[in-house]
């Protein structure tokens, strides 16, 4: 059974149709990279998956649970769907440890002592174990994003969404975050990444999705599709990104 | 030169005035009690009002805005008189201290709403989104993400407002509350040294305001110190 099943969804902002009949099925352990120009709807699709944006048509199922069913408890759903944002969105008034353990403690009701071990564990995964008691403002952009990834990992989600997580970082810091993403992928996490990192998509992506004008314009196995784009639009996009 | 000569001729005498120090201490305690009660009540009312104004339904927002508009556009003295002299007409008879505390909380609450609301609105949307994405409920996001985070930016504005407000509590002497300012007229009627009495009172208010400033600054450092 797919972890994420998107069927013919439609998303409008007023009269502007942002997602037009989009379908995508993601199996357990897949790493899907979503490419496209800004405004193509790729970030919006990601935000629909964990219910941050309501949809106007179609359906989304995560682990068999209908996201847009009014009976769906979004709070339960979101514990299964982690999302990491471009702008990190760490809580500046909380230490790294508290950023990571806030949701496990108050949503999943874990004991404080246990949650500190949890934080240490996920920080080890992103290589920042020594930052347990640091505050976000003392971290570099790359470190902040790694903490944000750790915060998401701490919920033990079934799928993780990454919304242009390296776009706010310079190349060096991008590299350290991509390395962490590799590690997360290698550990078997199901991942959907909106990104411009073609190299990452080629090496670690199972499939690549190219979105254009709110539709899935091209989709296929990562390496092949990137090497041989079938549509003129994708070819043009790739040559623009690679040059 | 005229002024200097006048000062010499007047001949300041603080002895009798200072002999009444116990009265000043009593007045000071009343002013302190009123202020602290109003700070606590006003802060609670302000946070509640700001939460409603920022996240509440339309009709409740309207109620809070009306409350803020009425309080901020009428004198505290008039509010005091409405509560102390007006309410008895409805059968609500309050002793002067109770009336004063109610009026002060009502007054400070409205100013606090505006400061706290500005604090809430300074929290970027991404913070709320991160809270939602982690599965936090609305009230949990409010408490753990918005409230604690915005307190930091609010404290400086709140402490100025509170000190300014403490000085304004002198108005309660008009409904016969024996606060620090009221003490002045007591001592004045005993000693007839008006000038000295009001200089002493001014000095006490000055010290009280500075001490409050230090307490707020210390509390701020204690709560947020070491984190930039």
GROMACS .gro file of C-alpha atoms in nm:
model
  471
    1UNK     CA    1   0.000   0.000   0.000
    2UNK     CA    2   0.139   0.344  -0.086
    3UNK     CA    3   0.226   0.573   0.205
    4UNK     CA    4   0.097   0.879   0.023
    5UNK     CA    5  -0.173   0.861  -0.239
    6UNK     CA    6  -0.273   1.182  -0.414
    7UNK     CA    7  -0.570   1.140  -0.646
    8UNK     CA    8  -0.674   1.410  -0.892
    9UNK     CA    9  -0.647   1.696  -0.644
   10UNK     CA   10  -0.749   2.050  -0.729
   11UNK     CA   11  -0.633   2.349  -0.526
   12UNK     CA   12  -0.746   2.703  -0.592
   13UNK     CA   13  -0.654   3.033  -0.430
   14UNK     CA   14  -0.958   3.240  -0.523
   15UNK     CA   15  -0.995   3.212  -0.900
   16UNK     CA   16  -0.633   3.104  -0.942
   17UNK     CA   17  -0.599   2.728  -0.991
   18UNK     CA   18  -0.267   2.628  -0.839
   19UNK     CA   19  -0.302   2.250  -0.858
   20UNK     CA   20  -0.499   2.111  -1.148
   21UNK     CA   21  -0.582   1.740  -1.136
   22UNK     CA   22  -0.258   1.628  -0.971
   23UNK     CA   23  -0.204   1.261  -0.887
   24UNK     CA   24   0.096   1.097  -0.727
   25UNK     CA   25   0.146   0.774  -0.541
   26UNK     CA   26   0.446   0.730  -0.315
   27UNK     CA   27   0.557   0.391  -0.185
   28UNK     CA   28   0.730   0.322   0.142
   29UNK     CA   29   1.098   0.414   0.132
   30UNK     CA   30   1.074   0.612  -0.191
   31UNK     CA   31   1.259   0.943  -0.225
   32UNK     CA   32   1.058   1.166  -0.457
   33UNK     CA   33   1.208   1.493  -0.575
   34UNK     CA   34   0.967   1.751  -0.707
   35UNK     CA   35   1.108   2.003  -0.951
   36UNK     CA   36   0.952   2.297  -1.127
   37UNK     CA   37   0.958   2.674  -1.168
   38UNK     CA   38   0.834   2.889  -0.886
   39UNK     CA   39   0.459   2.914  -0.908
   40UNK     CA   40   0.428   2.567  -1.061
   41UNK     CA   41   0.247   2.443  -0.750
   42UNK     CA   42   0.514   2.217  -0.606
   43UNK     CA   43   0.526   2.371  -0.258
   44UNK     CA   44   0.148   2.393  -0.245
   45UNK     CA   45   0.121   2.022  -0.322
   46UNK     CA   46   0.354   1.949  -0.031
   47UNK     CA   47   0.149   2.166   0.204
   48UNK     CA   48  -0.171   1.992   0.099
   49UNK     CA   49  -0.030   1.655   0.203
   50UNK     CA   50  -0.022   1.743   0.572
   51UNK     CA   51  -0.337   1.952   0.558
   52UNK     CA   52  -0.173   2.293   0.592
   53UNK     CA   53  -0.371   2.385   0.280
   54UNK     CA   54  -0.722   2.253   0.220
   55UNK     CA   55  -0.800   2.114  -0.128
   56UNK     CA   56  -1.106   2.184  -0.340
   57UNK     CA   57  -1.123   1.854  -0.521
   58UNK     CA   58  -0.979   1.503  -0.534
   59UNK     CA   59  -0.839   1.317  -0.236
   60UNK     CA   60  -0.518   1.266  -0.045
   61UNK     CA   61  -0.455   0.959   0.167
   62UNK     CA   62  -0.162   0.926   0.401
   63UNK     CA   63  -0.106   0.576   0.534
   64UNK     CA   64  -0.466   0.497   0.445
   65UNK     CA   65  -0.610   0.801   0.624
   66UNK     CA   66  -0.812   1.049   0.420
   67UNK     CA   67  -0.658   1.394   0.482
   68UNK     CA   68  -0.955   1.600   0.370
   69UNK     CA   69  -1.220   1.395   0.541
   70UNK     CA   70  -1.374   1.628   0.801
   71UNK     CA   71  -1.350   1.338   1.047
   72UNK     CA   72  -0.973   1.323   0.997
   73UNK     CA   73  -0.790   1.444   1.303
   74UNK     CA   74  -0.524   1.666   1.147
   75UNK     CA   75  -0.327   1.659   1.469
   76UNK     CA   76  -0.292   1.283   1.448
   77UNK     CA   77  -0.216   1.300   1.077
   78UNK     CA   78   0.059   1.556   1.131
   79UNK     CA   79   0.236   1.330   1.375
   80UNK     CA   80   0.278   1.091   1.084
   81UNK     CA   81   0.381   1.356   0.832
   82UNK     CA   82   0.688   1.563   0.914
   83UNK     CA   83   0.756   1.881   0.722
   84UNK     CA   84   1.073   2.088   0.709
   85UNK     CA   85   1.048   2.444   0.583
   86UNK     CA   86   1.280   2.665   0.380
   87UNK     CA   87   1.296   2.918   0.663
   88UNK     CA   88   1.359   2.655   0.937
   89UNK     CA   89   1.089   2.796   1.166
   90UNK     CA   90   1.268   2.689   1.481
   91UNK     CA   91   1.121   2.836   1.799
   92UNK     CA   92   1.374   3.106   1.897
   93UNK     CA   93   1.271   3.114   2.263
   94UNK     CA   94   1.340   2.744   2.316
   95UNK     CA   95   1.669   2.557   2.334
   96UNK     CA   96   1.751   2.302   2.065
   97UNK     CA   97   1.645   2.027   2.305
   98UNK     CA   98   1.312   2.196   2.379
   99UNK     CA   99   1.251   2.268   2.011
  100UNK     CA  100   1.286   1.898   1.941
  101UNK     CA  101   1.096   1.768   2.242
  102UNK     CA  102   0.810   2.019   2.260
  103UNK     CA  103   0.576   1.817   2.039
  104UNK     CA  104   0.678   1.474   2.172
  105UNK     CA  105   0.615   1.602   2.524
  106UNK     CA  106   0.288   1.785   2.480
  107UNK     CA  107   0.140   1.600   2.183
  108UNK     CA  108   0.271   1.248   2.244
  109UNK     CA  109   0.293   1.295   2.622
  110UNK     CA  110   0.644   1.167   2.669
  111UNK     CA  111   0.820   1.213   3.001
  112UNK     CA  112   1.079   1.490   3.013
  113UNK     CA  113   1.369   1.258   3.102
  114UNK     CA  114   1.289   1.025   2.817
  115UNK     CA  115   1.246   1.311   2.573
  116UNK     CA  116   1.597   1.440   2.639
  117UNK     CA  117   1.737   1.106   2.527
  118UNK     CA  118   1.512   1.124   2.223
  119UNK     CA  119   1.656   1.469   2.139
  120UNK     CA  120   2.009   1.341   2.180
  121UNK     CA  121   1.932   1.051   1.948
  122UNK     CA  122   1.792   1.257   1.662
  123UNK     CA  123   2.065   1.518   1.702
  124UNK     CA  124   2.321   1.243   1.659
  125UNK     CA  125   2.149   1.156   1.333
  126UNK     CA  126   2.205   1.508   1.205
  127UNK     CA  127   2.552   1.538   1.358
  128UNK     CA  128   2.471   1.805   1.616
  129UNK     CA  129   2.471   1.618   1.944
  130UNK     CA  130   2.684   1.892   2.105
  131UNK     CA  131   2.413   2.154   2.037
  132UNK     CA  132   2.154   2.000   2.270
  133UNK     CA  133   2.137   2.304   2.497
  134UNK     CA  134   2.221   2.574   2.244
  135UNK     CA  135   1.966   2.832   2.133
  136UNK     CA  136   1.870   2.863   1.767
  137UNK     CA  137   2.019   3.210   1.726
  138UNK     CA  138   2.364   3.078   1.809
  139UNK     CA  139   2.351   2.832   1.516
  140UNK     CA  140   2.444   2.876   1.151
  141UNK     CA  141   2.173   2.845   0.886
  142UNK     CA  142   2.285   2.492   0.802
  143UNK     CA  143   2.281   2.390   1.167
  144UNK     CA  144   1.936   2.543   1.213
  145UNK     CA  145   1.804   2.342   0.923
  146UNK     CA  146   1.962   2.025   1.060
  147UNK     CA  147   1.793   2.090   1.395
  148UNK     CA  148   1.464   2.144   1.210
  149UNK     CA  149   1.513   1.805   1.042
  150UNK     CA  150   1.591   1.649   1.381
  151UNK     CA  151   1.276   1.807   1.527
  152UNK     CA  152   1.074   1.645   1.255
  153UNK     CA  153   1.249   1.308   1.293
  154UNK     CA  154   1.171   1.307   1.665
  155UNK     CA  155   0.802   1.255   1.586
  156UNK     CA  156   0.890   0.930   1.404
  157UNK     CA  157   0.684   1.028   1.100
  158UNK     CA  158   0.591   0.779   0.829
  159UNK     CA  159   0.676   1.030   0.558
  160UNK     CA  160   0.878   1.350   0.558
  161UNK     CA  161   0.820   1.652   0.337
  162UNK     CA  162   1.101   1.894   0.258
  163UNK     CA  163   1.001   2.233   0.119
  164UNK     CA  164   1.310   2.386  -0.049
  165UNK     CA  165   1.510   2.319   0.264
  166UNK     CA  166   1.841   2.433   0.115
  167UNK     CA  167   1.719   2.735  -0.080
  168UNK     CA  168   1.801   2.983   0.197
  169UNK     CA  169   2.154   2.849   0.244
  170UNK     CA  170   2.486   2.920   0.075
  171UNK     CA  171   2.653   2.631  -0.117
  172UNK     CA  172   2.873   2.516   0.168
  173UNK     CA  173   2.584   2.496   0.415
  174UNK     CA  174   2.366   2.338   0.146
  175UNK     CA  175   2.620   2.057   0.129
  176UNK     CA  176   2.598   1.979   0.501
  177UNK     CA  177   2.218   1.971   0.490
  178UNK     CA  178   2.214   1.748   0.180
  179UNK     CA  179   2.448   1.509   0.360
  180UNK     CA  180   2.195   1.485   0.643
  181UNK     CA  181   1.915   1.425   0.391
  182UNK     CA  182   2.120   1.143   0.239
  183UNK     CA  183   2.147   0.987   0.581
  184UNK     CA  184   1.773   1.014   0.639
  185UNK     CA  185   1.706   0.858   0.298
  186UNK     CA  186   1.956   0.581   0.366
  187UNK     CA  187   1.774   0.501   0.690
  188UNK     CA  188   1.470   0.415   0.479
  189UNK     CA  189   1.252   0.720   0.535
  190UNK     CA  190   0.985   0.793   0.278
  191UNK     CA  191   1.064   1.143   0.154
  192UNK     CA  192   0.912   1.400  -0.078
  193UNK     CA  193   1.145   1.689  -0.150
  194UNK     CA  194   1.072   2.010  -0.334
  195UNK     CA  195   1.419   2.117  -0.439
  196UNK     CA  196   1.643   2.268  -0.702
  197UNK     CA  197   1.927   2.031  -0.617
  198UNK     CA  198   1.934   1.828  -0.937
  199UNK     CA  199   2.248   1.644  -0.829
  200UNK     CA  200   2.079   1.522  -0.515
  201UNK     CA  201   1.774   1.418  -0.714
  202UNK     CA  202   1.990   1.219  -0.956
  203UNK     CA  203   2.193   1.038  -0.693
  204UNK     CA  204   1.940   0.975  -0.418
  205UNK     CA  205   1.596   1.020  -0.573
  206UNK     CA  206   1.395   0.716  -0.666
  207UNK     CA  207   1.166   0.917  -0.890
  208UNK     CA  208   1.149   1.273  -1.007
  209UNK     CA  209   0.834   1.476  -1.064
  210UNK     CA  210   0.840   1.783  -1.286
  211UNK     CA  211   0.550   2.020  -1.223
  212UNK     CA  212   0.439   2.280  -1.471
  213UNK     CA  213   0.134   2.509  -1.454
  214UNK     CA  214  -0.014   2.317  -1.162
  215UNK     CA  215   0.008   1.976  -1.327
  216UNK     CA  216   0.246   1.682  -1.308
  217UNK     CA  217   0.408   1.743  -1.642
  218UNK     CA  218   0.659   1.462  -1.633
  219UNK     CA  219   0.736   1.183  -1.392
  220UNK     CA  220   0.977   0.892  -1.399
  221UNK     CA  221   1.280   0.717  -1.249
  222UNK     CA  222   1.518   0.988  -1.132
  223UNK     CA  223   1.840   0.924  -1.322
  224UNK     CA  224   1.678   0.831  -1.653
  225UNK     CA  225   1.425   1.109  -1.655
  226UNK     CA  226   1.684   1.372  -1.570
  227UNK     CA  227   1.915   1.239  -1.841
  228UNK     CA  228   1.639   1.216  -2.103
  229UNK     CA  229   1.357   1.460  -2.037
  230UNK     CA  230   1.059   1.371  -2.255
  231UNK     CA  231   0.895   1.713  -2.271
  232UNK     CA  232   1.032   2.038  -2.408
  233UNK     CA  233   0.936   2.222  -2.088
  234UNK     CA  234   1.133   1.987  -1.863
  235UNK     CA  235   1.431   1.998  -2.097
  236UNK     CA  236   1.421   2.378  -2.093
  237UNK     CA  237   1.390   2.382  -1.714
  238UNK     CA  238   1.683   2.146  -1.668
  239UNK     CA  239   1.909   2.339  -1.900
  240UNK     CA  240   1.816   2.662  -1.718
  241UNK     CA  241   1.893   2.509  -1.378
  242UNK     CA  242   2.214   2.340  -1.487
  243UNK     CA  243   2.364   2.650  -1.648
  244UNK     CA  244   1.875   8.573   4.152
  245UNK     CA  245   1.525   8.658   4.269
  246UNK     CA  246   1.448   8.289   4.291
  247UNK     CA  247   1.759   8.214   4.493
  248UNK     CA  248   1.677   8.491   4.736
  249UNK     CA  249   1.318   8.364   4.764
  250UNK     CA  250   1.444   8.014   4.844
  251UNK     CA  251   1.664   8.148   5.120
  252UNK     CA  252   1.386   8.363   5.258
  253UNK     CA  253   1.138   8.070   5.252
  254UNK     CA  254   1.360   7.857   5.474
  255UNK     CA  255   1.285   7.491   5.402
  256UNK     CA  256   1.191   7.291   5.712
  257UNK     CA  257   1.158   6.917   5.656
  258UNK     CA  258   1.164   6.816   6.025
  259UNK     CA  259   0.790   6.817   6.095
  260UNK     CA  260   0.712   6.667   5.758
  261UNK     CA  261   0.959   6.380   5.801
  262UNK     CA  262   0.832   6.321   6.155
  263UNK     CA  263   0.513   6.193   5.990
  264UNK     CA  264   0.711   5.915   5.812
  265UNK     CA  265   0.473   5.645   5.932
  266UNK     CA  266   0.193   5.805   5.734
  267UNK     CA  267   0.410   5.810   5.425
  268UNK     CA  268   0.492   5.442   5.470
  269UNK     CA  269   0.123   5.357   5.504
  270UNK     CA  270   0.043   5.557   5.191
  271UNK     CA  271   0.330   5.396   5.005
  272UNK     CA  272   0.200   5.050   5.098
  273UNK     CA  273  -0.146   5.137   4.969
  274UNK     CA  274  -0.002   5.265   4.640
  275UNK     CA  275   0.210   4.951   4.611
  276UNK     CA  276  -0.087   4.725   4.682
  277UNK     CA  277  -0.301   4.904   4.425
  278UNK     CA  278  -0.025   4.892   4.166
  279UNK     CA  279   0.060   4.525   4.210
  280UNK     CA  280  -0.307   4.426   4.208
  281UNK     CA  281  -0.361   4.632   3.894
  282UNK     CA  282  -0.048   4.489   3.727
  283UNK     CA  283  -0.164   4.133   3.790
  284UNK     CA  284  -0.526   4.193   3.696
  285UNK     CA  285  -0.444   4.424   3.408
  286UNK     CA  286  -0.195   4.177   3.262
  287UNK     CA  287  -0.444   3.890   3.282
  288UNK     CA  288  -0.717   4.103   3.128
  289UNK     CA  289  -0.477   4.235   2.865
  290UNK     CA  290  -0.356   3.891   2.756
  291UNK     CA  291  -0.712   3.761   2.740
  292UNK     CA  292  -0.830   4.066   2.546
  293UNK     CA  293  -0.533   4.049   2.307
  294UNK     CA  294  -0.592   3.678   2.244
  295UNK     CA  295  -0.955   3.751   2.161
  296UNK     CA  296  -0.864   4.047   1.942
  297UNK     CA  297  -0.608   3.846   1.750
  298UNK     CA  298  -0.770   3.502   1.724
  299UNK     CA  299  -1.131   3.542   1.839
  300UNK     CA  300  -1.458   3.558   1.642
  301UNK     CA  301  -1.567   3.889   1.490
  302UNK     CA  302  -1.824   3.988   1.750
  303UNK     CA  303  -1.578   3.926   2.037
  304UNK     CA  304  -1.310   4.128   1.858
  305UNK     CA  305  -1.559   4.411   1.832
  306UNK     CA  306  -1.636   4.390   2.205
  307UNK     CA  307  -1.268   4.407   2.297
  308UNK     CA  308  -1.198   4.694   2.055
  309UNK     CA  309  -1.491   4.888   2.203
  310UNK     CA  310  -1.362   4.831   2.555
  311UNK     CA  311  -1.014   4.947   2.455
  312UNK     CA  312  -1.152   5.253   2.276
  313UNK     CA  313  -1.373   5.358   2.569
  314UNK     CA  314  -1.099   5.322   2.829
  315UNK     CA  315  -0.823   5.483   2.627
  316UNK     CA  316  -1.035   5.782   2.532
  317UNK     CA  317  -1.170   5.876   2.875
  318UNK     CA  318  -0.983   6.001   3.184
  319UNK     CA  319  -0.900   5.750   3.455
  320UNK     CA  320  -1.055   5.991   3.704
  321UNK     CA  321  -1.388   5.976   3.521
  322UNK     CA  322  -1.374   5.595   3.515
  323UNK     CA  323  -1.308   5.595   3.889
  324UNK     CA  324  -1.605   5.823   3.953
  325UNK     CA  325  -1.838   5.619   3.733
  326UNK     CA  326  -1.752   5.307   3.931
  327UNK     CA  327  -1.745   5.463   4.277
  328UNK     CA  328  -2.023   5.723   4.253
  329UNK     CA  329  -2.221   5.586   3.959
  330UNK     CA  330  -2.264   5.216   4.033
  331UNK     CA  331  -2.442   5.268   4.370
  332UNK     CA  332  -2.738   5.393   4.161
  333UNK     CA  333  -2.764   5.033   4.035
  334UNK     CA  334  -2.740   4.905   4.390
  335UNK     CA  335  -2.371   4.816   4.353
  336UNK     CA  336  -2.200   4.978   4.649
  337UNK     CA  337  -1.824   4.932   4.667
  338UNK     CA  338  -1.585   5.055   4.932
  339UNK     CA  339  -1.331   5.298   4.794
  340UNK     CA  340  -1.040   5.051   4.788
  341UNK     CA  341  -1.240   4.788   4.597
  342UNK     CA  342  -1.372   5.049   4.355
  343UNK     CA  343  -1.018   5.176   4.301
  344UNK     CA  344  -0.878   4.829   4.228
  345UNK     CA  345  -1.158   4.750   3.985
  346UNK     CA  346  -1.118   5.080   3.804
  347UNK     CA  347  -0.740   5.044   3.784
  348UNK     CA  348  -0.752   4.689   3.647
  349UNK     CA  349  -1.017   4.796   3.398
  350UNK     CA  350  -0.799   5.088   3.291
  351UNK     CA  351  -0.462   4.914   3.273
  352UNK     CA  352  -0.618   4.610   3.100
  353UNK     CA  353  -0.711   4.821   2.797
  354UNK     CA  354  -0.363   4.963   2.751
  355UNK     CA  355  -0.215   4.617   2.803
  356UNK     CA  356  -0.439   4.468   2.531
  357UNK     CA  357  -0.273   4.691   2.273
  358UNK     CA  358   0.082   4.610   2.382
  359UNK     CA  359   0.020   4.236   2.405
  360UNK     CA  360  -0.163   4.232   2.073
  361UNK     CA  361   0.133   4.397   1.903
  362UNK     CA  362   0.349   4.125   2.060
  363UNK     CA  363   0.127   3.845   1.929
  364UNK     CA  364   0.119   3.995   1.583
  365UNK     CA  365   0.497   4.016   1.573
  366UNK     CA  366   0.517   3.635   1.572
  367UNK     CA  367   0.577   3.528   1.210
  368UNK     CA  368   0.318   3.306   1.044
  369UNK     CA  369   0.589   3.041   0.994
  370UNK     CA  370   0.606   2.989   1.371
  371UNK     CA  371   0.235   2.908   1.389
  372UNK     CA  372   0.271   2.683   1.088
  373UNK     CA  373   0.561   2.496   1.247
  374UNK     CA  374   0.342   2.443   1.554
  375UNK     CA  375   0.054   2.314   1.341
  376UNK     CA  376   0.287   2.090   1.142
  377UNK     CA  377   0.408   1.929   1.466
  378UNK     CA  378   0.052   1.841   1.560
  379UNK     CA  379   0.005   2.105   1.832
  380UNK     CA  380  -0.351   2.221   1.898
  381UNK     CA  381  -0.452   2.587   1.872
  382UNK     CA  382  -0.433   2.648   2.249
  383UNK     CA  383  -0.099   2.464   2.267
  384UNK     CA  384   0.044   2.679   1.988
  385UNK     CA  385  -0.083   2.988   2.167
  386UNK     CA  386   0.078   2.893   2.494
  387UNK     CA  387   0.406   2.734   2.390
  388UNK     CA  388   0.484   2.921   2.070
  389UNK     CA  389   0.310   3.259   2.075
  390UNK     CA  390   0.278   3.359   2.441
  391UNK     CA  391   0.625   3.269   2.570
  392UNK     CA  392   0.794   3.398   2.259
  393UNK     CA  393   0.614   3.731   2.244
  394UNK     CA  394   0.657   3.802   2.617
  395UNK     CA  395   1.016   3.880   2.544
  396UNK     CA  396   0.934   4.164   2.307
  397UNK     CA  397   0.650   4.285   2.528
  398UNK     CA  398   0.830   4.321   2.859
  399UNK     CA  399   1.009   4.649   2.785
  400UNK     CA  400   0.688   4.818   2.661
  401UNK     CA  401   0.484   4.669   2.944
  402UNK     CA  402   0.723   4.784   3.212
  403UNK     CA  403   0.718   5.145   3.087
  404UNK     CA  404   0.340   5.130   3.069
  405UNK     CA  405   0.315   4.984   3.420
  406UNK     CA  406   0.543   5.248   3.573
  407UNK     CA  407   0.361   5.529   3.396
  408UNK     CA  408   0.039   5.374   3.525
  409UNK     CA  409   0.169   5.345   3.885
  410UNK     CA  410   0.231   5.721   3.884
  411UNK     CA  411  -0.125   5.773   3.761
  412UNK     CA  412  -0.275   5.577   4.051
  413UNK     CA  413  -0.253   5.906   4.245
  414UNK     CA  414  -0.599   5.973   4.099
  415UNK     CA  415  -0.755   5.729   4.350
  416UNK     CA  416  -0.701   5.980   4.630
  417UNK     CA  417  -1.003   6.156   4.476
  418UNK     CA  418  -1.231   5.878   4.601
  419UNK     CA  419  -1.072   5.891   4.945
  420UNK     CA  420  -0.832   5.601   4.911
  421UNK     CA  421  -0.544   5.678   5.146
  422UNK     CA  422  -0.267   5.618   4.893
  423UNK     CA  423   0.068   5.791   4.887
  424UNK     CA  424  -0.072   6.105   4.725
  425UNK     CA  425  -0.357   6.124   4.974
  426UNK     CA  426  -0.100   6.107   5.252
  427UNK     CA  427   0.039   6.434   5.130
  428UNK     CA  428  -0.277   6.626   5.213
  429UNK     CA  429  -0.292   6.460   5.556
  430UNK     CA  430   0.060   6.564   5.641
  431UNK     CA  431   0.010   6.904   5.486
  432UNK     CA  432  -0.291   6.975   5.708
  433UNK     CA  433  -0.082   6.888   6.013
  434UNK     CA  434   0.232   7.078   5.927
  435UNK     CA  435   0.127   7.345   5.677
  436UNK     CA  436   0.457   7.283   5.494
  437UNK     CA  437   0.304   7.229   5.146
  438UNK     CA  438   0.625   7.272   4.952
  439UNK     CA  439   0.822   7.026   5.165
  440UNK     CA  440   0.540   6.771   5.171
  441UNK     CA  441   0.511   6.757   4.793
  442UNK     CA  442   0.888   6.747   4.748
  443UNK     CA  443   0.901   6.445   4.979
  444UNK     CA  444   0.609   6.279   4.797
  445UNK     CA  445   0.775   6.345   4.461
  446UNK     CA  446   1.094   6.187   4.596
  447UNK     CA  447   0.908   5.876   4.712
  448UNK     CA  448   0.735   5.834   4.373
  449UNK     CA  449   1.069   5.880   4.202
  450UNK     CA  450   1.236   5.611   4.411
  451UNK     CA  451   0.938   5.377   4.372
  452UNK     CA  452   0.943   5.416   3.995
  453UNK     CA  453   1.317   5.349   3.980
  454UNK     CA  454   1.286   5.043   4.202
  455UNK     CA  455   1.009   4.907   3.978
  456UNK     CA  456   1.228   4.969   3.675
  457UNK     CA  457   1.504   4.766   3.837
  458UNK     CA  458   1.264   4.487   3.936
  459UNK     CA  459   1.126   4.462   3.581
  460UNK     CA  460   1.474   4.469   3.430
  461UNK     CA  461   1.590   4.203   3.678
  462UNK     CA  462   1.288   3.987   3.604
  463UNK     CA  463   1.353   4.024   3.231
  464UNK     CA  464   1.714   3.914   3.271
  465UNK     CA  465   1.609   3.625   3.491
  466UNK     CA  466   1.350   3.505   3.239
  467UNK     CA  467   1.531   3.573   2.913
  468UNK     CA  468   1.892   3.637   3.016
  469UNK     CA  469   2.169   3.476   2.818
  470UNK     CA  470   1.961   3.411   2.508
  471UNK     CA  471   1.998   3.645   2.220
   0.00000   0.00000   0.00000
